[in-house]
Each structure stands twice: as structure tokens, then as C-alpha cells.
Amino acid sequence: MVDLQTQYQRIKQDIDAGIQEVIESAAFIKGPKVAEFQAHLEAYTGAKHVIPVGNGTDALQIALMGLGLKPGDEVITPTFTFIATAEVVALLGLTPVVVDVDWNTMNIDVEAVRRAITPKTKAIVPVHLFGQCAPMDEIMKIAEEHHLFVVEDACQAIGAQYTFPDGTTKQAGTIGHIGCTSFFPSKNLGCYGDGGAIFTDDDALADRMRAIANHGCHIRYHHDEVGVNSRLDSIQAAILDAKLPHLNEYIAARRKAADYYDKAFANNSKLLIPGRQAHSTHVFHQYTLRVVGANRDELRSQLAERGIPAMIYYPVPLHQQKAYLDPRYKDGDFPVAERLAECVLSLPMHTELDEEQLAYITSNTLDLIG
């Protein structure tokens, strides 16, 4: 699914030099490499403030803590996503309110968001699923109308661009009040361990979230509020800083692979290619088909027999997860998400796919689907 070894070999000299520099400096925590990467990521994304943290889940949690939400406050998020989005809401004693998604783009359904708003709603967490932005112009309008916060889960979409109706363009994660991303190794910009970052243009929010990520203190041993311990270590920062200059190149390689898949499957009625969100570019963290009129699980097993990995993101929507069962929701309430969970299939997607590999994957998939 991901070829990190070949990617590493292409930039081995820069990666190794960065790691060696950290080791020789012995500045393993909050060292200069973290500050350098932070500055470079601010320049790349256009975010006024980047706050490096331990992982993407921490980024989401610290973002919600930074907003000062109280137990019982409602946070709207899609039911078709990775568990971390609802996990942090529940951990903070907030109330997750899940909504359905769009069949074509698999991103959050804007009208479903509108219907879910109550007097207790305080925030919306749209997820930029699989590498393209949710419909952020509409989400921001809704948030403004109802005085809500928007926290973007951009963990799969770093580098994606969103163009607003007036022609202005912003990067995923820099549109809402706060944005969050992950540097998990398989991400488009991934380190060799765990890592994440928070984006905001709000000075006061940035100041508060930095403190929260550092045990709730601005001055050492003076703790103004309850915080957490979440930081990006210097070695991971060095790795990310070596890879960041190649991010646009990595995105272009993923798009080229996606174009190949698109053309191969365009005329097959059983394999629906990923829909594209209006106004957003797609960076293809995953290339996710919808298998209709055929057995998805059988296809996946048959592909594995031919040496082709395929993954299911995600087999169980949030409202059907045991840990998040809620009497407000029942099977059938979110028909699009439930249908997607039964039919999505993600094919290999990474920077090192060559035409021979793509031809093997597509020809075998078409042969098996019939």
C-alpha cells in the first residue's frame, strides 16, 4: 500500500544528515530542528502559527481544549471517518453529533450539518477525507451564521488547495479557526514515527494551544490550566524538514497514479472512481473505489492472492462502533455512510508507483471484477 523504503532511498542523504545533526547536537526535545521545520511549514501552508505536537489525535484534542468547550457541548463531525475525530470529543466530555456524508466525494454532507445544529452546538469538525477538502465555503458560512467554531481535520489532506467563490485560495487546515494534521509515516508528509501539527491564524488561540501542549504552562513550572504533554521530537522534525521540499513532487506523483486508475476504471460500472469535491484539489492520501454490483470483500481477497494489497477505510461508521453506540442513532439513520462502509476499497497509493505496477494492479482488478 505504501513504499516508504524507496522514497527514503531517493532522499537518503538529506534524511541521514538531518538525523545526524540532531544526534550530534543532543537537542532531542524542542531543539532547533523543530523550530526550523515549524517555520518552513508556516511558509508552505500560509498559516500564521504552526504548533508541532506528538500526533494528529493530540492535535485534534488540543484544538478542542483550546476553544474552551465545556462538557455537554455538541461537536458535529461525519460518521464516516477514522475514529480519532470522535474519540477526542468523547474524551473531553463533549457530545459527538455525527452526520452523514456525500456519496460521491465521501466528505461531510453540508445539509446534514445544517439539520444537526442545536442550541448546544459549539463546533464543527469537517474531515478532509482521503485527500480533498470538505465544502469549506458552505461550512464556514454555516459556522458564521450560528457562531460556531470550525476545526479542520486535515490529517489526510496536507497540500490540498481550496478555492473560494471569490477566487481566493487557501490550503487545507488553514481555512477554519483551527486546522490539524498528522505526520504518521504513511501520510503524504510523513515522519518515521508519530507526529502532528496544529494551524491557526489566531494569536490568542495559538498562545493558549502552545501552553496546553506544554502541560498548560507558558513559564516553566507555572501551570495556568490543565494541559497535556505533546511535542514533535527533533529527529522527526529533521525528517519532515527534509521531506517538506518534496511534498509538491509527492502530490504530483500521487495525482499521476490516480489519473491512471481513473482512466482504467472509468467505463466499468462496478468500480466507481472517487468523486471530486468542487473547489478543492485532491492530494490522494488514498485512492478509494466504490465497488457496486459485486462482492467487495471477495475482490479484496482475490487481489491479495495476486499480490495486490487493498484496504478498507472504513468498515464501521462511528455510529455503529461499540464504544460510541448512542440511543439517538440507529442502523439506517446514515444510509450513505453505511453503504460506503460496505463497498469502499482503497488500492495502493504512494509516490513510488510506476506504470508497470499500475498496469498490473488495474488489469488484475478489471479481470477479477468482470
Short mmCIF file of N, CA and C in Angstrom, two decimals, residues 175-236:
data_model
loop_
_atom_site.label_atom_id
_atom_site.label_comp_id
_atom_site.label_asym_id
_atom_site.label_seq_id
_atom_site.Cartn_x
_atom_site.Cartn_y
_atom_site.Cartn_z
N ILE A 175 -8.20 27.07 6.82
CA ILE A 175 -9.44 27.76 6.48
C ILE A 175 -10.29 28.03 7.72
N GLY A 176 -10.44 27.02 8.58
CA GLY A 176 -11.23 27.17 9.79
C GLY A 176 -10.50 27.95 10.87
N HIS A 177 -11.09 28.00 12.05
CA HIS A 177 -10.45 28.68 13.17
C HIS A 177 -9.16 27.96 13.56
N ILE A 178 -9.19 26.63 13.44
CA ILE A 178 -8.01 25.80 13.73
C ILE A 178 -7.98 24.66 12.71
N GLY A 179 -6.78 24.25 12.34
CA GLY A 179 -6.62 23.07 11.50
C GLY A 179 -5.66 22.10 12.15
N CYS A 180 -5.82 20.83 11.85
CA CYS A 180 -4.97 19.79 12.44
C CYS A 180 -4.47 18.85 11.36
N THR A 181 -3.25 18.39 11.53
CA THR A 181 -2.73 17.40 10.59
C THR A 181 -1.90 16.35 11.33
N SER A 182 -1.66 15.26 10.63
CA SER A 182 -0.88 14.14 11.17
C SER A 182 0.33 13.90 10.28
N PHE A 183 1.43 13.49 10.92
CA PHE A 183 2.63 13.11 10.18
C PHE A 183 2.92 11.63 10.34
N PHE A 184 1.88 10.83 10.55
CA PHE A 184 2.03 9.37 10.58
C PHE A 184 2.80 8.94 9.33
N PRO A 185 3.66 7.92 9.42
CA PRO A 185 4.56 7.59 8.30
C PRO A 185 3.90 7.45 6.93
N SER A 186 2.66 6.96 6.89
CA SER A 186 2.03 6.73 5.59
C SER A 186 1.37 7.98 5.01
N LYS A 187 1.35 9.09 5.76
CA LYS A 187 0.73 10.32 5.25
C LYS A 187 1.54 10.89 4.10
N ASN A 188 0.92 11.81 3.36
CA ASN A 188 1.62 12.43 2.23
C ASN A 188 2.91 13.12 2.67
N LEU A 189 2.88 13.74 3.84
CA LEU A 189 4.09 14.23 4.50
C LEU A 189 4.18 13.47 5.82
N GLY A 190 4.99 12.43 5.83
CA GLY A 190 5.05 11.56 6.99
C GLY A 190 6.45 11.47 7.56
N CYS A 191 6.52 11.31 8.88
CA CYS A 191 7.82 11.14 9.52
C CYS A 191 8.08 9.64 9.72
N TYR A 192 9.05 9.29 10.55
CA TYR A 192 9.40 7.89 10.77
C TYR A 192 9.02 7.47 12.19
N GLY A 193 7.89 7.97 12.61
CA GLY A 193 7.33 7.69 13.93
C GLY A 193 6.00 8.41 13.99
N ASP A 194 5.68 8.99 15.13
CA ASP A 194 4.46 9.77 15.26
C ASP A 194 4.77 11.25 15.24
N GLY A 195 3.81 12.02 14.77
CA GLY A 195 3.96 13.47 14.76
C GLY A 195 2.68 14.12 14.27
N GLY A 196 2.52 15.39 14.57
CA GLY A 196 1.34 16.12 14.12
C GLY A 196 1.57 17.61 14.26
N ALA A 197 0.59 18.38 13.82
CA ALA A 197 0.71 19.84 13.92
C ALA A 197 -0.68 20.47 13.94
N ILE A 198 -0.73 21.66 14.55
CA ILE A 198 -1.94 22.47 14.60
C ILE A 198 -1.66 23.77 13.85
N PHE A 199 -2.66 24.25 13.11
CA PHE A 199 -2.55 25.50 12.36
C PHE A 199 -3.60 26.49 12.87
N THR A 200 -3.23 27.75 12.98
CA THR A 200 -4.22 28.79 13.25
C THR A 200 -3.63 30.15 12.89
N ASP A 201 -4.51 31.09 12.57
CA ASP A 201 -4.10 32.48 12.35
C ASP A 201 -4.42 33.35 13.55
N ASP A 202 -5.04 32.76 14.56
CA ASP A 202 -5.48 33.49 15.75
C ASP A 202 -4.37 33.50 16.80
N ASP A 203 -3.84 34.69 17.12
CA ASP A 203 -2.71 34.80 18.05
C ASP A 203 -3.06 34.25 19.43
N ALA A 204 -4.25 34.61 19.93
CA ALA A 204 -4.63 34.19 21.28
C ALA A 204 -4.83 32.68 21.36
N LEU A 205 -5.47 32.11 20.32
CA LEU A 205 -5.66 30.66 20.28
C LEU A 205 -4.31 29.94 20.21
N ALA A 206 -3.42 30.47 19.39
CA ALA A 206 -2.09 29.85 19.24
C ALA A 206 -1.36 29.85 20.58
N ASP A 207 -1.42 30.98 21.27
CA ASP A 207 -0.75 31.10 22.56
C ASP A 207 -1.31 30.09 23.55
N ARG A 208 -2.63 29.96 23.56
CA ARG A 208 -3.25 29.03 24.51
C ARG A 208 -2.93 27.58 24.16
N MET A 209 -2.99 27.23 22.88
CA MET A 209 -2.74 25.84 22.49
C MET A 209 -1.29 25.45 22.71
N ARG A 210 -0.36 26.37 22.52
CA ARG A 210 1.05 26.07 22.83
C ARG A 210 1.20 25.73 24.30
N ALA A 211 0.51 26.49 25.14
CA ALA A 211 0.58 26.23 26.58
C ALA A 211 -0.05 24.89 26.93
N ILE A 212 -1.21 24.61 26.35
CA ILE A 212 -1.90 23.34 26.63
C ILE A 212 -1.02 22.16 26.25
N ALA A 213 -0.33 22.27 25.11
CA ALA A 213 0.54 21.18 24.66
C ALA A 213 1.77 21.01 25.54
N ASN A 214 2.05 22.02 26.37
CA ASN A 214 3.22 22.00 27.25
C ASN A 214 2.78 22.00 28.71
N HIS A 215 1.92 21.03 29.05
CA HIS A 215 1.45 20.86 30.44
C HIS A 215 0.68 22.08 30.95
N GLY A 216 0.14 22.89 30.05
CA GLY A 216 -0.66 24.04 30.47
C GLY A 216 0.15 25.20 31.00
N CYS A 217 1.41 25.33 30.57
CA CYS A 217 2.22 26.43 31.11
C CYS A 217 2.90 27.24 30.02
N HIS A 218 3.00 28.54 30.27
CA HIS A 218 3.79 29.45 29.43
C HIS A 218 5.19 29.61 30.02
N ILE A 219 5.24 29.65 31.35
CA ILE A 219 6.50 29.78 32.08
C ILE A 219 6.75 28.47 32.81
N ARG A 220 7.95 27.95 32.71
CA ARG A 220 8.26 26.64 33.27
C ARG A 220 7.88 26.56 34.75
N TYR A 221 7.17 25.49 35.09
CA TYR A 221 6.72 25.19 36.45
C TYR A 221 5.60 26.09 36.94
N HIS A 222 5.03 26.92 36.05
CA HIS A 222 3.87 27.75 36.38
C HIS A 222 2.73 27.32 35.44
N HIS A 223 1.81 26.55 35.97
CA HIS A 223 0.78 25.91 35.16
C HIS A 223 -0.54 26.66 35.31
N ASP A 224 -0.96 27.33 34.25
CA ASP A 224 -2.14 28.18 34.30
C ASP A 224 -3.44 27.40 34.10
N GLU A 225 -3.37 26.25 33.46
CA GLU A 225 -4.56 25.42 33.23
C GLU A 225 -4.13 23.98 33.02
N VAL A 226 -5.10 23.09 33.02
CA VAL A 226 -4.80 21.68 32.79
C VAL A 226 -4.36 21.51 31.33
N GLY A 227 -3.22 20.88 31.15
CA GLY A 227 -2.71 20.68 29.80
C GLY A 227 -2.33 19.23 29.57
N VAL A 228 -1.58 19.01 28.53
CA VAL A 228 -1.09 17.68 28.18
C VAL A 228 0.38 17.79 27.81
N ASN A 229 1.01 16.67 27.57
CA ASN A 229 2.40 16.64 27.13
C ASN A 229 2.42 16.12 25.71
N SER A 230 2.54 17.01 24.76
CA SER A 230 2.51 16.60 23.35
C SER A 230 3.49 17.44 22.56
N ARG A 231 4.50 16.79 22.02
CA ARG A 231 5.51 17.53 21.27
C ARG A 231 6.09 16.68 20.15
N LEU A 232 6.50 17.34 19.11
CA LEU A 232 7.20 16.69 18.00
C LEU A 232 8.68 16.64 18.35
N ASP A 233 9.27 15.45 18.35
CA ASP A 233 10.68 15.39 18.73
C ASP A 233 11.58 15.83 17.58
N SER A 234 12.81 16.17 17.93
CA SER A 234 13.72 16.81 16.97
C SER A 234 14.08 15.90 15.80
N ILE A 235 14.22 14.61 16.04
CA ILE A 235 14.57 13.70 14.95
C ILE A 235 13.43 13.64 13.93
N GLN A 236 12.19 13.56 14.42
CA GLN A 236 11.06 13.54 13.48
C GLN A 236 10.96 14.86 12.73
#
